[in-house]
C-alpha cells in the first residue's frame, strides 16, 4: 500500500494562537498536495523558556487550543493528523510533553507522552533540564492505521534504540520522531540517528522538526525529513523557517528491507561477562 506523508516544519513562538494559525496553514497546504498523514513537530503549541509564562498559558487536554484546532483540521481535511507534541497541564502542576494522533473523523485515536527527558549539559554552557518541568511518560504507543502500523517517539527518544526495536519487534512499520533538536546536537547527530533507527529496524521514519531562531531565544536545527527502510532520505527541509516535506510511502518496502537483512529475526539472547584485569595489569584469560 502507498500513501503520501508530510512532515511540517515550524518555528514556533510563545503564542499558542499564532502557532495554531501557522499549523493550520501548513497542514492545509500539505493536504492540498495529497498528504493523508501529516505530522507536526515537537512543541507545536509553543516554545517558551520562561516557565512562569508557560504555566500561565497552560491548559489541560480538554481545553487546549492546539488539540482543538488539530481535531477540527483532521475532520475537515479527512486526514490523519499527528501533532508531534504540545505542552499539556497535569493535575499535579507539572506538564506532559504530549503528542496527539487524530483520525479523518476528527476524533483522537491516541496520545503519547515523551518517555525520555532531555536532561543534558552541552558545550558552550548550553544546559537543559526537561524533567524539572515535565513528567515523563511510561508507555510506548503502537497504532494500527489503515496504511500501516505507526510507532511513536519524540525528539530525545531517538537516542534510545531499545524503544524503536521494541516497537519494530511488535510490528511497527513507521516511526514518528517529531522534534525540537538544538542546533548544536542537530548538526552533530540528527540525520545520523534518524537514518540509523530506520536502517536497524527496516522501517520508515518521519521526523517533523522545529527550525530556526525562536522568539524565546533558542535555536533549533530543522532539517525535517522522511527516511525509507533502507536508510535513504526521501525528502528533507532546510535548517531555517517553516515548510513542508512530502514523500510517497510504499509500505511494502518494509517487508522487502527486512527480507534482505532479517536482523529482527536473527537476534539472539546473550550474557555479558566482564573480564577483570589480572594483577599484572593484563586482561585475565
PDB file of C-alpha atoms in Angstrom:
ATOM      1  CA  UNK A   1       0.000   0.000   0.000  1.00  0.00           C
ATOM      2  CA  UNK A   2       1.212   3.501  -0.863  1.00  0.00           C
ATOM      3  CA  UNK A   3       0.211   6.765   0.769  1.00  0.00           C
ATOM      4  CA  UNK A   4       1.562  10.301   0.857  1.00  0.00           C
ATOM      5  CA  UNK A   5       3.069  11.526   4.146  1.00  0.00           C
ATOM      6  CA  UNK A   6       4.043  15.055   5.111  1.00  0.00           C
ATOM      7  CA  UNK A   7       6.310  16.450   7.820  1.00  0.00           C
ATOM      8  CA  UNK A   8       5.524  20.036   8.804  1.00  0.00           C
ATOM      9  CA  UNK A   9       8.456  22.218   9.824  1.00  0.00           C
ATOM     10  CA  UNK A  10       7.744  25.167  12.126  1.00  0.00           C
ATOM     11  CA  UNK A  11       9.486  27.879  14.111  1.00  0.00           C
ATOM     12  CA  UNK A  12       7.016  28.050  16.984  1.00  0.00           C
ATOM     13  CA  UNK A  13       6.895  31.215  19.052  1.00  0.00           C
ATOM     14  CA  UNK A  14       5.463  31.821  22.505  1.00  0.00           C
ATOM     15  CA  UNK A  15       1.830  32.460  21.461  1.00  0.00           C
ATOM     16  CA  UNK A  16      -0.209  29.259  21.023  1.00  0.00           C
ATOM     17  CA  UNK A  17      -2.851  31.090  18.942  1.00  0.00           C
ATOM     18  CA  UNK A  18      -0.261  32.252  16.394  1.00  0.00           C
ATOM     19  CA  UNK A  19       1.288  28.792  16.295  1.00  0.00           C
ATOM     20  CA  UNK A  20      -2.136  27.219  15.765  1.00  0.00           C
ATOM     21  CA  UNK A  21      -2.644  29.510  12.787  1.00  0.00           C
ATOM     22  CA  UNK A  22       0.710  28.541  11.292  1.00  0.00           C
ATOM     23  CA  UNK A  23      -0.043  24.869  11.883  1.00  0.00           C
ATOM     24  CA  UNK A  24      -3.412  25.165  10.159  1.00  0.00           C
ATOM     25  CA  UNK A  25      -1.951  26.936   7.115  1.00  0.00           C
ATOM     26  CA  UNK A  26       0.807  24.369   6.623  1.00  0.00           C
ATOM     27  CA  UNK A  27      -1.432  21.359   7.258  1.00  0.00           C
ATOM     28  CA  UNK A  28      -3.892  22.656   4.665  1.00  0.00           C
ATOM     29  CA  UNK A  29      -1.045  23.066   2.166  1.00  0.00           C
ATOM     30  CA  UNK A  30       0.151  19.522   2.816  1.00  0.00           C
ATOM     31  CA  UNK A  31      -3.348  18.096   2.401  1.00  0.00           C
ATOM     32  CA  UNK A  32      -3.800  20.074  -0.822  1.00  0.00           C
ATOM     33  CA  UNK A  33      -0.660  18.322  -2.118  1.00  0.00           C
ATOM     34  CA  UNK A  34      -2.240  14.951  -1.398  1.00  0.00           C
ATOM     35  CA  UNK A  35      -0.844  14.083   2.033  1.00  0.00           C
ATOM     36  CA  UNK A  36      -3.150  11.820   4.039  1.00  0.00           C
ATOM     37  CA  UNK A  37      -0.826  11.562   7.062  1.00  0.00           C
ATOM     38  CA  UNK A  38       0.554  14.870   8.316  1.00  0.00           C
ATOM     39  CA  UNK A  39       2.928  15.260  11.268  1.00  0.00           C
ATOM     40  CA  UNK A  40       3.829  18.492  13.066  1.00  0.00           C
ATOM     41  CA  UNK A  41       6.938  18.998  15.257  1.00  0.00           C
ATOM     42  CA  UNK A  42       7.541  18.680  18.969  1.00  0.00           C
ATOM     43  CA  UNK A  43       6.124  21.619  20.930  1.00  0.00           C
ATOM     44  CA  UNK A  44       3.903  22.758  18.093  1.00  0.00           C
ATOM     45  CA  UNK A  45       1.888  24.838  20.566  1.00  0.00           C
ATOM     46  CA  UNK A  46       4.741  26.977  21.923  1.00  0.00           C
ATOM     47  CA  UNK A  47       8.445  27.090  22.643  1.00  0.00           C
ATOM     48  CA  UNK A  48       8.732  29.139  25.802  1.00  0.00           C
ATOM     49  CA  UNK A  49      11.749  29.126  28.150  1.00  0.00           C
ATOM     50  CA  UNK A  50      10.024  31.353  30.733  1.00  0.00           C
ATOM     51  CA  UNK A  51       8.386  28.703  32.904  1.00  0.00           C
ATOM     52  CA  UNK A  52       6.088  31.151  34.675  1.00  0.00           C
ATOM     53  CA  UNK A  53       4.746  32.382  31.339  1.00  0.00           C
ATOM     54  CA  UNK A  54       4.483  28.815  30.073  1.00  0.00           C
ATOM     55  CA  UNK A  55       2.421  27.731  33.055  1.00  0.00           C
ATOM     56  CA  UNK A  56       0.206  30.791  32.792  1.00  0.00           C
ATOM     57  CA  UNK A  57      -0.742  29.773  29.256  1.00  0.00           C
ATOM     58  CA  UNK A  58      -1.033  26.074  30.083  1.00  0.00           C
ATOM     59  CA  UNK A  59      -4.284  24.180  29.541  1.00  0.00           C
ATOM     60  CA  UNK A  60      -5.400  20.625  30.127  1.00  0.00           C
ATOM     61  CA  UNK A  61      -6.088  18.371  27.171  1.00  0.00           C
ATOM     62  CA  UNK A  62      -9.792  19.154  27.116  1.00  0.00           C
ATOM     63  CA  UNK A  63      -9.308  22.894  26.696  1.00  0.00           C
ATOM     64  CA  UNK A  64      -6.003  23.077  24.820  1.00  0.00           C
ATOM     65  CA  UNK A  65      -6.062  25.302  21.733  1.00  0.00           C
ATOM     66  CA  UNK A  66      -3.735  23.130  19.608  1.00  0.00           C
ATOM     67  CA  UNK A  67      -5.668  19.962  20.422  1.00  0.00           C
ATOM     68  CA  UNK A  68      -8.971  21.568  19.422  1.00  0.00           C
ATOM     69  CA  UNK A  69      -7.536  23.065  16.226  1.00  0.00           C
ATOM     70  CA  UNK A  70      -5.924  19.783  15.169  1.00  0.00           C
ATOM     71  CA  UNK A  71      -9.093  17.786  15.778  1.00  0.00           C
ATOM     72  CA  UNK A  72     -11.069  20.221  13.627  1.00  0.00           C
ATOM     73  CA  UNK A  73      -8.472  20.185  10.849  1.00  0.00           C
ATOM     74  CA  UNK A  74      -8.259  16.396  10.714  1.00  0.00           C
ATOM     75  CA  UNK A  75     -12.025  16.093  10.368  1.00  0.00           C
ATOM     76  CA  UNK A  76     -12.338  18.885   7.837  1.00  0.00           C
ATOM     77  CA  UNK A  77      -9.487  17.639   5.617  1.00  0.00           C
ATOM     78  CA  UNK A  78     -10.231  13.936   6.179  1.00  0.00           C
ATOM     79  CA  UNK A  79      -6.639  13.116   7.069  1.00  0.00           C
ATOM     80  CA  UNK A  80      -4.655  11.524   9.857  1.00  0.00           C
ATOM     81  CA  UNK A  81      -3.132  14.495  11.672  1.00  0.00           C
ATOM     82  CA  UNK A  82      -0.344  13.860  14.164  1.00  0.00           C
ATOM     83  CA  UNK A  83       0.500  16.767  16.446  1.00  0.00           C
ATOM     84  CA  UNK A  84       4.118  15.910  17.270  1.00  0.00           C
ATOM     85  CA  UNK A  85       3.639  17.298  20.750  1.00  0.00           C
ATOM     86  CA  UNK A  86       2.446  20.224  22.781  1.00  0.00           C
ATOM     87  CA  UNK A  87       2.655  21.031  26.485  1.00  0.00           C
ATOM     88  CA  UNK A  88      -0.370  19.782  28.422  1.00  0.00           C
ATOM     89  CA  UNK A  89      -1.148  20.699  32.021  1.00  0.00           C
ATOM     90  CA  UNK A  90      -1.413  17.867  34.524  1.00  0.00           C
ATOM     91  CA  UNK A  91      -3.255  17.702  37.824  1.00  0.00           C
ATOM     92  CA  UNK A  92      -0.008  17.749  39.828  1.00  0.00           C
ATOM     93  CA  UNK A  93       1.009  21.128  38.414  1.00  0.00           C
ATOM     94  CA  UNK A  94       3.641  19.718  36.062  1.00  0.00           C
ATOM     95  CA  UNK A  95       3.323  19.216  32.326  1.00  0.00           C
ATOM     96  CA  UNK A  96       3.307  16.396  29.814  1.00  0.00           C
ATOM     97  CA  UNK A  97       5.194  16.676  26.542  1.00  0.00           C
ATOM     98  CA  UNK A  98       2.319  15.025  24.717  1.00  0.00           C
ATOM     99  CA  UNK A  99       1.740  14.048  21.108  1.00  0.00           C
ATOM    100  CA  UNK A 100      -1.740  13.526  19.651  1.00  0.00           C
ATOM    101  CA  UNK A 101      -2.967  11.478  16.702  1.00  0.00           C
ATOM    102  CA  UNK A 102      -6.332  12.350  15.165  1.00  0.00           C
ATOM    103  CA  UNK A 103      -8.258  10.360  12.561  1.00  0.00           C
ATOM    104  CA  UNK A 104     -10.125  11.561   9.462  1.00  0.00           C
ATOM    105  CA  UNK A 105     -13.281  11.850  11.550  1.00  0.00           C
ATOM    106  CA  UNK A 106     -11.570  14.395  13.808  1.00  0.00           C
ATOM    107  CA  UNK A 107     -11.563  12.074  16.800  1.00  0.00           C
ATOM    108  CA  UNK A 108      -8.467  11.411  18.876  1.00  0.00           C
ATOM    109  CA  UNK A 109      -7.001   7.976  18.198  1.00  0.00           C
ATOM    110  CA  UNK A 110      -4.342   8.094  20.900  1.00  0.00           C
ATOM    111  CA  UNK A 111      -1.790  10.265  22.652  1.00  0.00           C
ATOM    112  CA  UNK A 112       1.827   9.628  23.590  1.00  0.00           C
ATOM    113  CA  UNK A 113       3.809  11.248  26.410  1.00  0.00           C
ATOM    114  CA  UNK A 114       7.541  11.621  25.739  1.00  0.00           C
ATOM    115  CA  UNK A 115       9.357   8.986  27.790  1.00  0.00           C
ATOM    116  CA  UNK A 116      12.959  10.205  27.852  1.00  0.00           C
ATOM    117  CA  UNK A 117      13.630  13.619  29.356  1.00  0.00           C
ATOM    118  CA  UNK A 118      16.267  15.871  27.793  1.00  0.00           C
ATOM    119  CA  UNK A 119      18.494  16.481  30.821  1.00  0.00           C
ATOM    120  CA  UNK A 120      21.894  17.372  29.350  1.00  0.00           C
ATOM    121  CA  UNK A 121      24.895  19.672  29.705  1.00  0.00           C
ATOM    122  CA  UNK A 122      26.366  20.598  26.334  1.00  0.00           C
ATOM    123  CA  UNK A 123      29.368  22.610  25.216  1.00  0.00           C
ATOM    124  CA  UNK A 124      29.431  26.409  25.458  1.00  0.00           C
ATOM    125  CA  UNK A 125      27.272  26.390  28.592  1.00  0.00           C
ATOM    126  CA  UNK A 126      24.113  25.094  26.931  1.00  0.00           C
ATOM    127  CA  UNK A 127      22.166  23.134  29.542  1.00  0.00           C
ATOM    128  CA  UNK A 128      18.633  21.675  29.633  1.00  0.00           C
ATOM    129  CA  UNK A 129      16.582  20.025  32.403  1.00  0.00           C
ATOM    130  CA  UNK A 130      13.327  18.884  30.851  1.00  0.00           C
ATOM    131  CA  UNK A 131      12.493  16.749  33.889  1.00  0.00           C
ATOM    132  CA  UNK A 132      12.237  19.879  36.037  1.00  0.00           C
ATOM    133  CA  UNK A 133       9.012  20.833  34.286  1.00  0.00           C
ATOM    134  CA  UNK A 134       7.701  17.712  32.565  1.00  0.00           C
ATOM    135  CA  UNK A 135       6.502  14.358  33.843  1.00  0.00           C
ATOM    136  CA  UNK A 136       7.950  11.575  31.686  1.00  0.00           C
ATOM    137  CA  UNK A 137       5.668   9.083  30.030  1.00  0.00           C
ATOM    138  CA  UNK A 138       5.833   5.401  30.850  1.00  0.00           C
ATOM    139  CA  UNK A 139       4.004   3.768  27.937  1.00  0.00           C
ATOM    140  CA  UNK A 140       5.138   3.345  24.338  1.00  0.00           C
ATOM    141  CA  UNK A 141       2.360   3.530  21.740  1.00  0.00           C
ATOM    142  CA  UNK A 142       1.973   1.431  18.582  1.00  0.00           C
ATOM    143  CA  UNK A 143      -1.069   2.283  16.474  1.00  0.00           C
ATOM    144  CA  UNK A 144      -2.658   0.191  13.710  1.00  0.00           C
ATOM    145  CA  UNK A 145      -3.762   2.547  10.942  1.00  0.00           C
ATOM    146  CA  UNK A 146      -5.267   1.798   7.508  1.00  0.00           C
ATOM    147  CA  UNK A 147      -1.884   2.331   5.834  1.00  0.00           C
ATOM    148  CA  UNK A 148       0.379   0.582   8.355  1.00  0.00           C
ATOM    149  CA  UNK A 149       1.492   0.283  11.961  1.00  0.00           C
ATOM    150  CA  UNK A 150       2.802   3.552  13.413  1.00  0.00           C
ATOM    151  CA  UNK A 151       5.102   3.767  16.423  1.00  0.00           C
ATOM    152  CA  UNK A 152       5.541   6.924  18.481  1.00  0.00           C
ATOM    153  CA  UNK A 153       8.659   8.695  19.725  1.00  0.00           C
ATOM    154  CA  UNK A 154       9.503  12.334  20.459  1.00  0.00           C
ATOM    155  CA  UNK A 155      12.890  14.038  19.958  1.00  0.00           C
ATOM    156  CA  UNK A 156      15.341  12.763  22.642  1.00  0.00           C
ATOM    157  CA  UNK A 157      13.651   9.335  22.420  1.00  0.00           C
ATOM    158  CA  UNK A 158      15.617   8.803  19.187  1.00  0.00           C
ATOM    159  CA  UNK A 159      18.774   8.240  21.274  1.00  0.00           C
ATOM    160  CA  UNK A 160      17.234   5.145  22.881  1.00  0.00           C
ATOM    161  CA  UNK A 161      17.256   2.412  20.221  1.00  0.00           C
ATOM    162  CA  UNK A 162      15.559  -0.079  22.517  1.00  0.00           C
ATOM    163  CA  UNK A 163      12.320   1.927  22.213  1.00  0.00           C
ATOM    164  CA  UNK A 164      12.423   1.604  18.428  1.00  0.00           C
ATOM    165  CA  UNK A 165      13.450  -2.053  18.491  1.00  0.00           C
ATOM    166  CA  UNK A 166      10.603  -2.984  20.832  1.00  0.00           C
ATOM    167  CA  UNK A 167       8.080  -1.351  18.526  1.00  0.00           C
ATOM    168  CA  UNK A 168       9.634  -2.859  15.394  1.00  0.00           C
ATOM    169  CA  UNK A 169       9.514  -6.291  17.020  1.00  0.00           C
ATOM    170  CA  UNK A 170       5.827  -5.689  17.732  1.00  0.00           C
ATOM    171  CA  UNK A 171       5.189  -4.889  14.068  1.00  0.00           C
ATOM    172  CA  UNK A 172       5.839  -1.156  13.665  1.00  0.00           C
ATOM    173  CA  UNK A 173       6.423  -0.220  10.025  1.00  0.00           C
ATOM    174  CA  UNK A 174       6.705   3.544  10.502  1.00  0.00           C
ATOM    175  CA  UNK A 175       8.176   5.530  13.396  1.00  0.00           C
ATOM    176  CA  UNK A 176       7.237   9.121  14.063  1.00  0.00           C
ATOM    177  CA  UNK A 177      10.007  11.280  15.525  1.00  0.00           C
ATOM    178  CA  UNK A 178       8.748  14.879  15.861  1.00  0.00           C
ATOM    179  CA  UNK A 179      11.468  17.002  17.415  1.00  0.00           C
ATOM    180  CA  UNK A 180      12.903  20.321  18.527  1.00  0.00           C
ATOM    181  CA  UNK A 181      16.589  19.345  18.298  1.00  0.00           C
ATOM    182  CA  UNK A 182      19.017  22.057  19.354  1.00  0.00           C
ATOM    183  CA  UNK A 183      21.289  23.363  16.610  1.00  0.00           C
ATOM    184  CA  UNK A 184      24.352  22.037  18.445  1.00  0.00           C
ATOM    185  CA  UNK A 185      23.105  18.464  18.774  1.00  0.00           C
ATOM    186  CA  UNK A 186      21.309  18.533  15.438  1.00  0.00           C
ATOM    187  CA  UNK A 187      24.422  19.412  13.474  1.00  0.00           C
ATOM    188  CA  UNK A 188      26.245  16.513  15.106  1.00  0.00           C
ATOM    189  CA  UNK A 189      23.635  13.752  15.308  1.00  0.00           C
ATOM    190  CA  UNK A 190      20.160  14.437  13.844  1.00  0.00           C
ATOM    191  CA  UNK A 191      20.360  12.767  10.427  1.00  0.00           C
ATOM    192  CA  UNK A 192      22.714  10.022  11.617  1.00  0.00           C
ATOM    193  CA  UNK A 193      20.380   8.958  14.415  1.00  0.00           C
ATOM    194  CA  UNK A 194      17.247   9.009  12.258  1.00  0.00           C
ATOM    195  CA  UNK A 195      18.844   7.008   9.467  1.00  0.00           C
ATOM    196  CA  UNK A 196      20.300   4.523  11.942  1.00  0.00           C
ATOM    197  CA  UNK A 197      16.899   3.900  13.537  1.00  0.00           C
ATOM    198  CA  UNK A 198      15.387   3.357  10.069  1.00  0.00           C
ATOM    199  CA  UNK A 199      18.159   1.004   8.913  1.00  0.00           C
ATOM    200  CA  UNK A 200      18.491  -1.148  12.024  1.00  0.00           C
ATOM    201  CA  UNK A 201      14.726  -1.725  12.205  1.00  0.00           C
ATOM    202  CA  UNK A 202      13.855  -1.770   8.494  1.00  0.00           C
ATOM    203  CA  UNK A 203      11.177   0.898   8.895  1.00  0.00           C
ATOM    204  CA  UNK A 204      10.155   4.313   7.618  1.00  0.00           C
ATOM    205  CA  UNK A 205      10.980   7.271   9.853  1.00  0.00           C
ATOM    206  CA  UNK A 206       9.024  10.531   9.632  1.00  0.00           C
ATOM    207  CA  UNK A 207      10.560  13.418  11.556  1.00  0.00           C
ATOM    208  CA  UNK A 208       8.946  16.861  11.641  1.00  0.00           C
ATOM    209  CA  UNK A 209      11.210  19.426  13.299  1.00  0.00           C
ATOM    210  CA  UNK A 210      11.339  22.900  14.745  1.00  0.00           C
ATOM    211  CA  UNK A 211      13.730  25.160  12.816  1.00  0.00           C
ATOM    212  CA  UNK A 212      15.480  28.491  13.278  1.00  0.00           C
ATOM    213  CA  UNK A 213      15.811  31.167  15.949  1.00  0.00           C
ATOM    214  CA  UNK A 214      12.740  31.222  18.161  1.00  0.00           C
ATOM    215  CA  UNK A 215      11.006  34.036  19.975  1.00  0.00           C
ATOM    216  CA  UNK A 216      12.283  32.748  23.335  1.00  0.00           C
ATOM    217  CA  UNK A 217      15.896  32.900  22.109  1.00  0.00           C
ATOM    218  CA  UNK A 218      16.648  29.241  21.498  1.00  0.00           C
ATOM    219  CA  UNK A 219      17.796  27.921  18.125  1.00  0.00           C
ATOM    220  CA  UNK A 220      16.662  24.623  16.663  1.00  0.00           C
ATOM    221  CA  UNK A 221      18.199  22.598  13.862  1.00  0.00           C
ATOM    222  CA  UNK A 222      15.299  21.945  11.485  1.00  0.00           C
ATOM    223  CA  UNK A 223      16.021  19.608   8.552  1.00  0.00           C
ATOM    224  CA  UNK A 224      12.705  17.784   8.825  1.00  0.00           C
ATOM    225  CA  UNK A 225      12.957  14.564   6.861  1.00  0.00           C
ATOM    226  CA  UNK A 226      11.334  11.343   5.727  1.00  0.00           C
ATOM    227  CA  UNK A 227      13.547   8.238   5.504  1.00  0.00           C
ATOM    228  CA  UNK A 228      12.840   4.847   3.953  1.00  0.00           C
ATOM    229  CA  UNK A 229      13.621   1.407   5.475  1.00  0.00           C
ATOM    230  CA  UNK A 230      16.933   1.211   3.589  1.00  0.00           C
ATOM    231  CA  UNK A 231      18.083   4.461   5.180  1.00  0.00           C
ATOM    232  CA  UNK A 232      17.570   6.679   2.146  1.00  0.00           C
ATOM    233  CA  UNK A 233      16.374  10.238   2.732  1.00  0.00           C
ATOM    234  CA  UNK A 234      13.258  10.609   0.575  1.00  0.00           C
ATOM    235  CA  UNK A 235      12.640  14.273   1.400  1.00  0.00           C
ATOM    236  CA  UNK A 236      14.210  16.897   3.639  1.00  0.00           C
ATOM    237  CA  UNK A 237      13.831  20.558   4.554  1.00  0.00           C
ATOM    238  CA  UNK A 238      16.308  23.343   5.216  1.00  0.00           C
ATOM    239  CA  UNK A 239      17.590  24.369   8.629  1.00  0.00           C
ATOM    240  CA  UNK A 240      15.511  27.530   8.961  1.00  0.00           C
ATOM    241  CA  UNK A 241      11.893  28.530   8.819  1.00  0.00           C
ATOM    242  CA  UNK A 242       8.554  26.879   8.225  1.00  0.00           C
ATOM    243  CA  UNK A 243       7.924  24.451   5.403  1.00  0.00           C
ATOM    244  CA  UNK A 244       6.631  21.082   4.282  1.00  0.00           C
ATOM    245  CA  UNK A 245       8.363  17.906   3.140  1.00  0.00           C
ATOM    246  CA  UNK A 246       6.291  15.237   1.405  1.00  0.00           C
ATOM    247  CA  UNK A 247       7.082  11.722   0.214  1.00  0.00           C
ATOM    248  CA  UNK A 248       5.230   8.713  -1.097  1.00  0.00           C
ATOM    249  CA  UNK A 249       5.385   5.860   1.404  1.00  0.00           C
ATOM    250  CA  UNK A 250       5.256   2.372  -0.119  1.00  0.00           C
ATOM    251  CA  UNK A 251       4.688   0.219   2.924  1.00  0.00           C
ATOM    252  CA  UNK A 252       5.739  -2.947   1.039  1.00  0.00           C
ATOM    253  CA  UNK A 253       9.329  -1.649   1.260  1.00  0.00           C
ATOM    254  CA  UNK A 254       9.318  -2.557   4.955  1.00  0.00           C
ATOM    255  CA  UNK A 255       8.918  -6.278   4.273  1.00  0.00           C
ATOM    256  CA  UNK A 256      11.413  -6.023   1.418  1.00  0.00           C
ATOM    257  CA  UNK A 257      14.095  -4.442   3.619  1.00  0.00           C
ATOM    258  CA  UNK A 258      13.503  -6.878   6.460  1.00  0.00           C
ATOM    259  CA  UNK A 259      13.647  -9.756   3.990  1.00  0.00           C
ATOM    260  CA  UNK A 260      17.087  -8.693   2.751  1.00  0.00           C
ATOM    261  CA  UNK A 261      18.515  -8.137   6.229  1.00  0.00           C
ATOM    262  CA  UNK A 262      16.351 -10.048   8.733  1.00  0.00           C
ATOM    263  CA  UNK A 263      18.101  -8.778  11.848  1.00  0.00           C
ATOM    264  CA  UNK A 264      14.796  -8.607  13.744  1.00  0.00           C
ATOM    265  CA  UNK A 265      14.625 -12.398  13.333  1.00  0.00           C
ATOM    266  CA  UNK A 266      18.337 -13.085  13.663  1.00  0.00           C
ATOM    267  CA  UNK A 267      18.835 -11.508  17.078  1.00  0.00           C
ATOM    268  CA  UNK A 268      19.957 -13.921  19.791  1.00  0.00           C
ATOM    269  CA  UNK A 269      19.961 -13.740  23.595  1.00  0.00           C
ATOM    270  CA  UNK A 270      23.360 -13.457  25.209  1.00  0.00           C
ATOM    271  CA  UNK A 271      25.064 -12.983  28.544  1.00  0.00           C
ATOM    272  CA  UNK A 272      27.539 -10.230  29.281  1.00  0.00           C
ATOM    273  CA  UNK A 273      30.714 -11.310  31.040  1.00  0.00           C
ATOM    274  CA  UNK A 274      33.078  -8.655  32.360  1.00  0.00           C
ATOM    275  CA  UNK A 275      36.689  -9.854  32.297  1.00  0.00           C
ATOM    276  CA  UNK A 276      38.770  -8.267  35.094  1.00  0.00           C
ATOM    277  CA  UNK A 277      42.378  -7.147  34.818  1.00  0.00           C
ATOM    278  CA  UNK A 278      44.986  -9.513  36.237  1.00  0.00           C
ATOM    279  CA  UNK A 279      47.397  -8.381  38.971  1.00  0.00           C
ATOM    280  CA  UNK A 280      49.968  -7.533  36.271  1.00  0.00           C
ATOM    281  CA  UNK A 281      47.537  -5.226  34.552  1.00  0.00           C
ATOM    282  CA  UNK A 282      46.886  -7.613  31.657  1.00  0.00           C
ATOM    283  CA  UNK A 283      43.406  -8.877  30.907  1.00  0.00           C
ATOM    284  CA  UNK A 284      42.872 -12.210  32.622  1.00  0.00           C
ATOM    285  CA  UNK A 285      42.440 -15.238  30.379  1.00  0.00           C
TER     286      UNK A 285
END
